[in-house]
XYZ file of C-alpha atoms in Angstrom:
684
model
C -91.282 -21.654 -41.772
C -92.597 -24.328 -39.455
C -95.730 -24.303 -37.388
C -95.289 -27.003 -34.792
C -96.500 -28.151 -31.430
C -93.740 -28.109 -28.837
C -93.284 -31.298 -26.988
C -92.232 -33.700 -24.389
C -92.412 -37.544 -24.450
C -93.416 -39.705 -26.122
C -89.819 -39.532 -27.149
C -90.152 -38.105 -30.617
C -93.172 -36.931 -32.502
C -92.899 -37.563 -36.207
C -93.243 -34.314 -38.182
C -96.180 -34.295 -40.542
C -97.340 -31.757 -43.094
C -101.035 -32.275 -43.764
C -102.241 -30.373 -46.825
C -98.877 -28.658 -47.173
C -99.669 -27.856 -50.805
C -101.908 -25.081 -49.513
C -100.369 -21.780 -48.478
C -103.332 -20.063 -46.836
C -105.817 -22.020 -44.793
C -104.384 -25.533 -45.019
C -106.900 -27.790 -43.309
C -106.393 -30.721 -40.960
C -108.699 -32.528 -38.539
C -108.714 -32.649 -34.760
C -108.618 -36.458 -34.911
C -105.613 -36.301 -37.205
C -103.879 -33.937 -34.806
C -104.647 -36.192 -31.850
C -103.429 -39.331 -33.594
C -100.134 -37.673 -34.470
C -99.716 -36.748 -30.815
C -100.813 -39.956 -29.100
C -100.945 -42.590 -31.793
C -104.221 -44.379 -30.875
C -107.647 -43.241 -31.946
C -109.126 -40.675 -29.577
C -111.517 -41.611 -26.844
C -115.133 -40.652 -27.577
C -116.221 -37.314 -26.113
C -112.650 -36.088 -25.663
C -111.131 -32.666 -26.146
C -107.874 -30.891 -26.908
C -106.920 -27.520 -25.442
C -104.109 -25.377 -26.780
C -101.605 -22.862 -25.443
C -99.190 -20.583 -27.270
C -95.518 -20.154 -26.420
C -93.031 -17.570 -27.603
C -90.800 -18.740 -30.445
C -87.008 -18.404 -30.513
C -85.791 -14.814 -30.844
C -85.787 -13.383 -34.320
C -84.797 -9.924 -35.511
C -88.312 -9.103 -36.623
C -89.669 -9.182 -33.076
C -91.896 -12.045 -34.132
C -94.595 -13.241 -31.744
C -97.327 -15.815 -32.358
C -100.195 -13.393 -33.127
C -98.084 -11.961 -35.938
C -97.726 -15.411 -37.454
C -101.440 -15.579 -38.061
C -104.366 -17.306 -36.433
C -105.271 -20.880 -35.642
C -108.925 -21.460 -36.507
C -111.468 -24.233 -36.238
C -114.741 -24.905 -38.002
C -116.984 -24.211 -35.041
C -119.885 -26.720 -35.008
C -121.678 -24.923 -32.205
C -123.235 -22.302 -34.453
C -126.229 -22.940 -36.684
C -124.236 -21.943 -39.747
C -120.749 -23.464 -39.216
C -118.044 -20.831 -39.590
C -114.311 -20.521 -39.043
C -113.542 -19.117 -35.588
C -110.242 -18.310 -33.909
C -109.062 -20.884 -31.410
C -108.801 -19.158 -28.037
C -105.541 -20.240 -26.440
C -103.582 -19.706 -23.250
C -99.946 -18.814 -22.747
C -99.844 -15.196 -24.008
C -101.386 -11.976 -22.761
C -104.493 -11.812 -20.600
C -105.574 -15.224 -19.233
C -108.583 -16.536 -21.082
C -110.647 -19.676 -21.114
C -109.164 -21.783 -23.919
C -111.257 -23.320 -26.636
C -111.959 -27.021 -26.178
C -111.462 -28.719 -29.522
C -113.711 -31.807 -29.825
C -112.191 -35.116 -30.909
C -113.455 -38.679 -31.124
C -116.203 -40.534 -32.932
C -118.703 -38.077 -34.324
C -116.769 -35.131 -32.831
C -114.037 -34.631 -35.410
C -113.717 -30.997 -36.578
C -111.564 -29.210 -39.110
C -108.759 -26.819 -38.154
C -106.619 -24.514 -40.255
C -103.756 -22.103 -39.700
C -104.001 -18.745 -41.459
C -100.494 -17.283 -41.790
C -99.987 -13.547 -42.051
C -97.943 -11.855 -44.731
C -95.145 -11.561 -42.199
C -95.259 -15.303 -41.576
C -94.619 -15.779 -45.274
C -91.659 -13.437 -45.013
C -90.101 -15.541 -42.273
C -91.084 -18.773 -43.956
C -88.400 -18.034 -46.493
C -85.868 -18.098 -43.650
C -87.323 -21.263 -42.068
C -88.007 -19.572 -38.756
C -90.107 -21.703 -36.360
C -93.452 -20.839 -34.837
C -94.046 -22.717 -31.577
C -97.438 -23.801 -30.312
C -97.649 -26.029 -27.232
C -100.631 -28.367 -27.271
C -101.942 -29.869 -24.032
C -104.492 -32.658 -24.581
C -107.249 -32.959 -22.002
C -109.131 -36.136 -22.801
C -110.715 -39.022 -20.935
C -108.194 -41.825 -20.499
C -105.184 -39.849 -21.788
C -101.877 -39.955 -19.893
C -101.959 -37.037 -17.444
C -99.636 -34.140 -18.239
C -98.811 -35.394 -21.720
C -97.719 -33.008 -24.448
C -96.785 -33.807 -28.005
C -95.744 -32.115 -31.223
C -96.738 -31.922 -34.845
C -95.078 -29.860 -37.583
C -97.253 -28.002 -40.042
C -95.468 -26.493 -43.008
C -96.177 -22.917 -44.071
C -95.338 -22.836 -47.714
C -92.957 -20.218 -49.076
C -94.644 -17.667 -51.265
C -93.956 -17.924 -54.979
C -93.929 -14.150 -55.343
C -93.016 -12.142 -52.270
C -92.307 -8.450 -51.865
C -91.528 -6.416 -48.768
C -90.908 -2.707 -48.378
C -90.323 -0.286 -45.515
C -90.339 3.462 -45.537
C -90.413 6.609 -43.456
C -90.225 10.349 -44.054
C -89.552 12.995 -41.392
C -88.894 16.698 -41.917
C -87.039 17.602 -38.697
C -85.865 15.047 -36.150
C -84.520 15.985 -32.680
C -83.563 19.525 -33.758
C -82.955 22.353 -31.278
C -82.937 26.041 -32.185
C -82.526 29.188 -30.050
C -82.941 32.328 -32.212
C -82.561 35.946 -31.119
C -84.994 37.237 -33.738
C -87.857 35.738 -35.687
C -87.873 31.997 -36.367
C -89.725 30.493 -39.334
C -89.815 26.717 -39.881
C -91.611 25.306 -42.925
C -91.765 21.531 -43.207
C -93.900 20.168 -46.036
C -93.533 16.373 -46.169
C -94.728 14.231 -49.071
C -94.214 10.459 -48.974
C -95.041 7.685 -51.442
C -94.374 4.061 -50.439
C -95.670 1.061 -52.358
C -95.136 -2.667 -52.793
C -96.742 -5.256 -55.080
C -96.550 -8.948 -55.949
C -98.077 -11.060 -58.701
C -98.127 -14.822 -59.163
C -99.335 -17.133 -61.910
C -100.635 -20.547 -60.771
C -99.067 -19.886 -57.385
C -99.477 -17.577 -54.415
C -98.323 -13.979 -54.032
C -97.641 -11.984 -50.879
C -97.030 -8.245 -50.444
C -96.058 -6.754 -47.066
C -95.366 -3.096 -46.344
C -94.202 -1.355 -43.158
C -94.427 2.430 -43.072
C -93.156 3.476 -39.675
C -93.088 7.288 -39.592
C -94.455 9.959 -41.860
C -94.168 13.250 -40.026
C -93.110 16.858 -40.010
C -91.322 17.798 -36.781
C -90.252 15.105 -34.301
C -88.607 15.743 -30.944
C -87.550 13.385 -28.186
C -89.879 11.331 -26.027
C -90.531 13.345 -22.819
C -91.087 10.171 -20.816
C -87.511 9.045 -21.530
C -85.386 12.205 -21.737
C -84.970 15.102 -19.293
C -83.817 17.591 -21.920
C -86.535 18.601 -24.329
C -86.106 19.419 -27.991
C -87.012 23.069 -28.406
C -87.623 25.582 -31.177
C -87.242 28.968 -29.444
C -87.532 32.477 -30.775
C -86.983 35.731 -28.909
C -89.463 37.368 -31.282
C -92.116 35.829 -33.513
C -92.275 32.078 -34.118
C -93.853 30.318 -37.082
C -93.783 26.514 -37.460
C -95.747 25.011 -40.348
C -95.700 21.224 -40.774
C -98.080 19.828 -43.389
C -97.716 16.107 -43.994
C -99.233 13.924 -46.711
C -98.493 10.414 -47.887
C -99.687 7.551 -50.072
C -98.928 4.038 -48.809
C -100.060 1.021 -50.818
C -99.639 -2.747 -51.086
C -101.194 -5.081 -53.652
C -101.073 -8.807 -54.381
C -102.476 -10.495 -57.486
C -102.696 -14.154 -58.463
C -104.251 -16.067 -61.339
C -104.363 -19.713 -62.418
C -106.115 -21.708 -65.099
C -104.979 -25.167 -63.966
C -107.460 -27.375 -62.142
C -106.821 -27.625 -58.394
C -104.025 -25.047 -58.607
C -104.992 -22.752 -55.784
C -103.215 -19.431 -56.069
C -103.647 -17.263 -52.970
C -103.101 -13.514 -52.674
C -102.208 -11.826 -49.393
C -101.533 -8.066 -49.094
C -100.787 -6.356 -45.776
C -100.091 -2.682 -45.105
C -98.935 -1.579 -41.659
C -98.478 2.053 -40.669
C -97.065 3.075 -37.319
C -97.211 -0.492 -36.003
C -93.598 -1.655 -35.710
C -90.086 -0.893 -36.838
C -88.608 -2.957 -39.663
C -85.729 -5.364 -39.034
C -82.253 -3.820 -38.771
C -83.652 -0.276 -38.723
C -80.851 2.304 -38.852
C -82.715 5.617 -38.721
C -82.427 7.687 -35.524
C -86.216 7.763 -35.606
C -86.683 4.057 -36.157
C -89.446 3.717 -33.572
C -92.827 3.405 -35.251
C -94.555 6.740 -34.597
C -97.209 6.665 -37.286
C -98.351 9.912 -38.866
C -97.927 13.339 -37.267
C -97.435 17.002 -37.996
C -95.581 17.999 -34.802
C -94.709 15.465 -32.092
C -92.730 15.655 -28.816
C -91.582 19.277 -29.268
C -91.393 22.409 -27.126
C -92.089 25.661 -28.976
C -91.380 29.023 -27.321
C -92.002 32.512 -28.733
C -91.020 35.860 -27.248
C -93.871 37.477 -29.173
C -96.571 35.967 -31.426
C -96.623 32.307 -32.421
C -98.295 30.622 -35.370
C -98.045 26.812 -35.237
C -99.661 24.336 -37.592
C -99.406 20.547 -37.759
C -101.627 18.646 -40.196
C -101.684 15.149 -41.666
C -103.411 13.798 -44.756
C -102.302 10.211 -45.317
C -103.890 7.641 -47.628
C -103.417 3.883 -47.229
C -104.484 1.468 -49.962
C -104.317 -2.328 -49.654
C -105.721 -4.673 -52.288
C -105.616 -8.350 -53.222
C -107.324 -10.405 -55.883
C -107.227 -14.022 -56.961
C -108.895 -15.892 -59.783
C -108.382 -19.344 -58.259
C -107.775 -19.073 -54.548
C -108.205 -17.052 -51.450
C -107.680 -13.266 -51.400
C -106.934 -11.378 -48.237
C -106.139 -7.688 -47.704
C -105.248 -6.182 -44.323
C -104.601 -2.574 -43.307
C -103.313 -1.877 -39.770
C -102.755 1.680 -38.507
C -101.460 2.793 -35.124
C -101.633 6.512 -34.281
C -102.157 9.494 -36.555
C -102.295 13.068 -35.256
C -101.791 16.726 -36.062
C -99.940 17.927 -32.928
C -99.055 15.643 -30.036
C -97.155 15.530 -26.741
C -95.858 19.047 -27.270
C -95.806 22.389 -25.476
C -96.261 25.862 -26.940
C -95.720 29.100 -25.060
C -96.133 32.539 -26.619
C -95.595 35.840 -24.848
C -98.244 37.425 -27.070
C -100.903 35.828 -29.283
C -100.875 32.133 -30.138
C -102.559 30.562 -33.149
C -102.516 26.749 -33.029
C -103.783 24.326 -35.671
C -103.668 20.555 -35.244
C -105.631 18.351 -37.634
C -105.241 14.609 -37.984
C -106.409 13.130 -41.276
C -106.293 9.640 -42.746
C -107.959 7.766 -45.602
C -108.129 3.960 -45.637
C -109.013 1.649 -48.513
C -108.875 -2.130 -48.142
C -110.194 -4.418 -50.886
C -110.144 -8.190 -51.477
C -111.648 -9.983 -54.467
C -111.778 -13.709 -55.200
C -113.370 -15.178 -58.273
C -113.407 -18.729 -56.942
C -113.991 -18.880 -53.250
C -112.909 -16.725 -50.325
C -112.174 -13.011 -49.935
C -111.398 -11.173 -46.699
C -110.679 -7.484 -46.126
C -109.701 -6.081 -42.719
C -109.119 -2.468 -41.654
C -107.986 -1.359 -38.193
C -107.074 2.016 -36.682
C -106.054 2.731 -33.081
C -106.240 6.526 -32.629
C -106.801 9.542 -34.854
C -106.305 12.848 -33.030
C -106.070 16.536 -33.841
C -104.196 17.754 -30.737
C -103.318 15.357 -27.935
C -101.052 14.772 -24.958
C -100.192 11.449 -23.368
C -96.983 12.712 -21.716
C -96.361 12.286 -18.022
C -93.608 13.745 -15.867
C -90.157 12.184 -16.138
C -88.646 13.788 -13.071
C -86.682 16.413 -14.978
C -86.712 20.144 -14.250
C -86.715 21.518 -17.792
C -89.776 19.819 -19.145
C -92.453 21.944 -20.761
C -94.421 19.237 -22.484
C -95.689 17.503 -19.361
C -99.285 18.495 -18.604
C -99.502 19.846 -15.076
C -95.781 19.530 -14.354
C -94.210 22.350 -12.332
C -97.329 24.461 -12.766
C -96.615 25.020 -16.451
C -99.409 24.845 -18.978
C -98.262 23.157 -22.180
C -100.185 25.630 -24.358
C -100.199 29.189 -23.036
C -100.464 32.664 -24.500
C -99.708 36.035 -22.970
C -102.360 37.436 -25.308
C -105.128 35.570 -27.106
C -105.236 31.849 -27.883
C -106.937 30.542 -31.028
C -107.176 26.767 -31.533
C -108.297 25.004 -34.680
C -108.460 21.223 -34.517
C -110.255 18.123 -35.743
C -110.036 14.536 -36.945
C -110.726 13.634 -40.577
C -111.369 9.937 -41.218
C -112.491 8.186 -44.381
C -112.472 4.410 -44.779
C -113.664 2.006 -47.455
C -113.416 -1.716 -46.718
C -114.758 -4.108 -49.343
C -114.700 -7.835 -50.061
C -116.246 -9.543 -53.077
C -116.483 -13.129 -54.265
C -118.112 -14.883 -57.190
C -117.875 -18.431 -55.793
C -117.655 -21.782 -57.547
C -119.781 -24.047 -55.356
C -116.839 -26.380 -54.785
C -115.423 -27.250 -51.380
C -111.795 -26.139 -51.709
C -109.099 -26.905 -49.123
C -109.031 -23.369 -47.788
C -112.815 -23.250 -47.314
C -115.213 -25.205 -45.176
C -118.466 -23.492 -44.229
C -121.970 -24.716 -45.064
C -122.194 -27.588 -47.501
C -124.778 -25.930 -49.677
C -122.237 -23.199 -50.443
C -119.004 -25.162 -50.043
C -117.410 -22.364 -48.067
C -117.498 -19.546 -50.606
C -117.651 -16.280 -48.680
C -116.857 -12.565 -48.674
C -115.965 -10.887 -45.369
C -115.271 -7.179 -44.836
C -114.393 -5.872 -41.356
C -113.518 -2.330 -40.254
C -112.361 -1.703 -36.673
C -111.747 2.032 -36.548
C -110.877 2.750 -32.925
C -111.231 6.321 -31.679
C -111.097 9.792 -33.213
C -110.648 13.006 -31.210
C -110.272 16.741 -31.736
C -108.619 17.532 -28.374
C -107.583 14.667 -26.145
C -105.301 13.762 -23.249
C -104.555 10.577 -21.341
C -102.528 12.530 -18.773
C -103.574 13.607 -15.303
C -104.904 17.185 -15.199
C -105.775 16.958 -18.867
C -104.644 18.843 -21.948
C -104.003 22.272 -20.417
C -104.414 25.442 -22.471
C -104.354 28.932 -20.981
C -104.447 32.526 -22.230
C -104.344 35.905 -20.547
C -106.832 37.108 -23.148
C -109.451 35.283 -25.194
C -109.600 31.567 -25.899
C -111.362 30.614 -29.124
C -111.679 26.901 -29.864
C -112.887 25.555 -33.194
C -113.380 21.786 -33.620
C -114.353 20.306 -36.969
C -114.281 16.499 -37.188
C -115.719 14.091 -39.735
C -115.744 10.303 -39.905
C -117.087 8.715 -43.073
C -116.690 4.964 -43.489
C -118.216 2.336 -45.742
C -117.948 -1.437 -45.404
C -119.148 -3.671 -48.229
C -119.362 -7.447 -48.711
C -120.682 -8.829 -52.014
C -121.078 -12.425 -53.153
C -122.767 -14.207 -56.028
C -122.603 -17.773 -54.698
C -121.448 -17.391 -51.116
C -121.985 -15.867 -47.721
C -121.487 -12.120 -47.352
C -120.555 -10.600 -43.997
C -119.890 -6.914 -43.348
C -118.964 -5.520 -39.940
C -117.832 -2.016 -38.994
C -117.229 -0.222 -35.717
C -116.127 3.252 -34.646
C -115.691 3.481 -30.868
C -115.650 7.253 -30.598
C -115.688 10.472 -32.605
C -115.360 13.011 -29.817
C -114.609 16.714 -30.056
C -112.820 17.161 -26.705
C -111.914 14.651 -24.005
C -109.992 15.594 -20.859
C -109.192 19.095 -22.124
C -108.608 21.893 -19.603
C -108.972 25.390 -21.084
C -108.760 28.658 -19.134
C -109.281 32.141 -20.560
C -108.322 35.361 -18.816
C -111.048 37.037 -20.830
C -114.023 35.732 -22.757
C -113.986 33.492 -25.846
C -115.911 30.932 -27.820
C -116.215 27.222 -28.518
C -117.581 25.950 -31.798
C -117.646 22.205 -32.351
C -119.075 20.333 -35.307
C -118.647 16.547 -35.249
C -120.199 14.308 -37.911
C -120.219 10.537 -38.420
C -121.584 8.941 -41.578
C -121.386 5.201 -42.110
C -122.702 2.479 -44.388
C -122.373 -1.247 -43.752
C -123.830 -3.369 -46.539
C -123.824 -7.091 -47.368
C -125.320 -8.520 -50.567
C -125.501 -12.046 -51.956
C -127.608 -14.178 -54.274
C -127.038 -17.761 -53.103
C -126.031 -17.545 -49.459
C -126.592 -15.816 -46.145
C -125.890 -12.167 -45.418
C -125.043 -10.448 -42.157
C -124.363 -6.724 -41.704
C -123.511 -4.991 -38.429
C -122.621 -1.316 -38.125
C -121.688 0.502 -34.944
C -120.747 4.156 -34.388
C -120.659 5.079 -30.725
C -120.002 8.393 -28.985
C -120.261 10.945 -31.752
C -119.985 13.908 -29.376
C -119.516 17.625 -29.986
C -117.874 18.344 -26.616
C -116.879 15.517 -24.296
C -115.754 15.493 -20.681
C -113.541 18.566 -20.164
C -113.141 21.748 -18.107
C -113.649 25.175 -19.693
C -113.222 28.424 -17.746
C -113.895 31.902 -19.170
C -112.896 34.402 -16.494
C -114.104 37.341 -18.522
C -117.608 35.832 -18.845
C -119.838 36.192 -21.888
C -118.458 33.213 -23.821
C -120.471 31.642 -26.634
C -120.563 27.832 -26.930
C -122.002 25.817 -29.819
C -121.769 22.020 -30.000
C -123.268 20.187 -32.962
C -123.054 16.389 -33.308
C -124.609 14.352 -36.101
C -124.710 10.629 -36.868
C -126.175 9.096 -40.006
C -125.979 5.326 -40.460
C -127.230 2.711 -42.883
C -126.867 -1.031 -42.278
C -128.283 -3.298 -44.962
C -128.268 -7.044 -45.635
C -129.858 -8.504 -48.776
C -129.996 -12.141 -49.877
C -131.942 -13.823 -52.644
C -131.799 -17.454 -51.492
C -130.580 -17.288 -47.887
C -130.942 -15.533 -44.560
C -130.457 -11.811 -44.084
C -129.767 -9.974 -40.830
C -128.826 -6.374 -40.102
C -127.955 -4.616 -36.860
C -127.248 -0.930 -36.246
C -125.929 0.653 -33.033
C -125.088 4.330 -32.595
C -125.029 7.084 -29.998
C -124.793 10.857 -30.380
C -124.389 13.704 -27.902
C -124.032 17.478 -28.008
C -122.237 18.258 -24.707
C -121.791 14.965 -22.917
C -119.467 13.980 -20.089
C -120.462 10.344 -19.718
C -118.930 8.661 -22.749
C -116.974 5.941 -20.973
C -113.534 7.379 -21.709
C -110.604 7.016 -19.312
C -110.570 10.663 -18.142
C -112.570 9.774 -15.025
C -110.064 7.373 -13.472
C -107.060 9.357 -14.707
C -108.013 12.576 -12.961
C -109.383 11.381 -9.646
C -109.747 8.355 -7.392
C -113.024 6.503 -7.461
C -114.126 8.251 -4.246
C -113.806 11.704 -5.857
C -115.447 11.536 -9.289
C -114.186 13.896 -11.946
C -116.713 16.588 -12.824
C -116.954 18.086 -16.290
C -117.316 21.866 -15.928
C -118.007 24.964 -17.960
C -117.951 28.420 -16.364
C -118.308 31.940 -17.670
C -120.487 31.175 -20.674
C -123.339 33.465 -21.646
C -124.953 31.222 -24.246
C -124.678 27.451 -24.707
C -126.272 25.615 -27.614
C -126.146 21.840 -27.979
C -127.537 19.975 -30.987
C -127.582 16.189 -31.354
C -129.017 14.417 -34.392
C -129.047 10.647 -34.875
C -130.495 9.018 -37.981
C -130.237 5.302 -38.597
C -131.652 2.711 -40.970
C -131.303 -1.029 -40.365
C -132.620 -2.945 -43.367
C -132.778 -6.630 -44.250
C -134.452 -8.374 -47.165
C -134.540 -11.870 -48.622
C -136.486 -13.819 -51.229
C -137.674 -17.381 -50.489
C -134.955 -19.982 -50.152
C -135.183 -23.526 -48.868
C -137.035 -24.015 -45.595
C -133.707 -24.186 -43.733
C -132.597 -20.781 -44.928
C -135.622 -18.559 -44.689
C -135.171 -15.760 -42.187
C -134.923 -11.973 -42.108
C -134.149 -9.727 -39.147
C -133.338 -6.044 -38.697
C -132.559 -4.251 -35.424
C -131.647 -0.656 -34.640
C -130.370 0.551 -31.267
C -129.778 4.295 -31.143
C -129.300 6.939 -28.482
C -129.168 10.713 -28.718
C -128.752 13.248 -25.935
C -128.246 16.997 -25.961
C -126.480 17.757 -22.667
C -125.422 15.266 -20.019
C -123.198 15.220 -16.940
C -121.914 18.836 -17.022
C -121.754 21.476 -14.294
C -122.390 25.033 -15.544
C -121.683 28.195 -13.558
C -121.538 31.942 -14.142
C -122.085 35.111 -12.131
C -124.103 36.585 -15.003
C -127.019 35.274 -17.078
C -126.921 32.025 -19.018
C -129.032 30.903 -21.960
C -128.818 27.103 -22.282
C -130.556 25.354 -25.164
C -130.558 21.756 -26.355
C -132.013 20.377 -29.574
C -132.245 16.604 -29.854
C -133.493 14.592 -32.837
C -133.669 10.829 -33.366
C -134.829 9.003 -36.466
C -134.546 5.246 -35.985
C -135.809 2.756 -38.558
C -135.629 -1.039 -38.644
C -137.058 -2.668 -41.755
C -137.252 -6.394 -42.511
C -138.768 -7.678 -45.766
C -139.296 -11.286 -46.826
C -140.245 -12.374 -50.320
C -138.465 -9.570 -52.140
C -135.172 -7.719 -52.166
C -136.857 -4.348 -52.664
C -136.353 -1.985 -49.752
């Protein structure tokens, strides 16, 4: 696998492989890069800018971001740290990073390959980066090339897996129809290396119960139809894990460990399954369900992902990437009588990296976790049921009563730990007094919803009788970074934990809404000899978000309860310590910044969240947060403690309520915000 800079004259750039003995984080200097491109020493106060280009086609669908990241040791910050080089050439135009070169300006760079880059390194597939120098006195328009070798992994393992109960199945039954689809999946991969690096990469594409066809691509839906009663039960669980372990007892033998688990991100090479598109986790997806009488439909997911890496003499990195997980999605359900619908999306994430010598990094990311959702839009066909708003059909409708039970269940633990050796190794390069030893744990958890739609007119649900909606969602995530001799950085973010967004419910009679949404998070960084930084963010924990609810029969009871509890803590014995907490909580809140506003109306006609026919509405919002930082005396250059907390809590906001009878509206709102900074002790 080559990392090189694509070129034009001078005629031929001589390939070089600086620090090729290192597999993760091989370092080279900006001056060295420049000299390989142009030959002479760089002009003082000059710069290089970079742009990325697509590589030659490969079966894996390989693009530069999947190769890894190009980083530089940014001298602009008080505590020098590795930062990604912002480039041009792919995606949204951005202002590229200007890499300093010249006397007194030389900086270090490194390329951090992903586990997938190691997989392709075995096949010698190229990774192309075009470098455009912009420097005083340089020939205008010049480009050059340098080859950087990504070393093959000593121990490499790769696995793919999927499990689906029913795929693209149609049924039309004259009597009762019962479909039971329990799905249990276990997929794992591991690698171990002695005195050399180890890489483990896992792709789990689909773990689901009932999968139909994509309504945006096909006119004919996949349908389970019963002339009498219909029962469809899809309960899905899975355990997906990847681990990499390395050890070495030879001096200067750096053995790196890299483990990467991907779920619902991309299809593996040469996929042969009819469902080879990466769908992620689901109970029921892209299906039409029709009952001539009563219907009982349940789609649930409970999937655990575990990624771990550890190294005794090198860098350890563990990465967990998840796309979409849901209970019931992009489906339609019509019952002539009563309809009971359950859609619960659940996922557990554990990402851990441990390095005895120097550097440990753990990353967790999740796009969407949803109980019941619809993103489908019309495809021009005439038979489609699972298009919200199409042909006047409501995707979820009952001739009798409609009972909905939904929610999102999220747990995540992201942890990085390092002992540190106080030696500046090739893959490190932060502050001299620590020689680059560091532990970094990052959790980017996206959005969680009970009911949700990205489609115009929303997620439509209608009943001739009662509509009873029960939402129960919990998000509980912990992010930990621990170091003995090293920096410790912990960062976590949840963008939304919202009970209902862009849902459109209509009852022919009365009904009820009960929503309980809780978010609990801890973000903690600890070290002895080094700096600590902890940032925790949990925005938009909302019982009921922007939606429309209509109870024609009046007298509906509505309860929305949202709770956020956060702790962000940074503790250092001999360095700086900073903590920052941000959170927002709402009971019944329309203004949460979601996309429903622009989806449903032009800017000149703002969407209005509505609730009509309710007799009693109760909204409760509680927000408790603690931002804590503590440090004992270090040297004069490293004393410093800061703690900040930014919290918001609101009971009811942005809704229009109407009824022809009486209405009792109550809102209870509690905020407990604490920022605590202590210097001279680690006791909090």
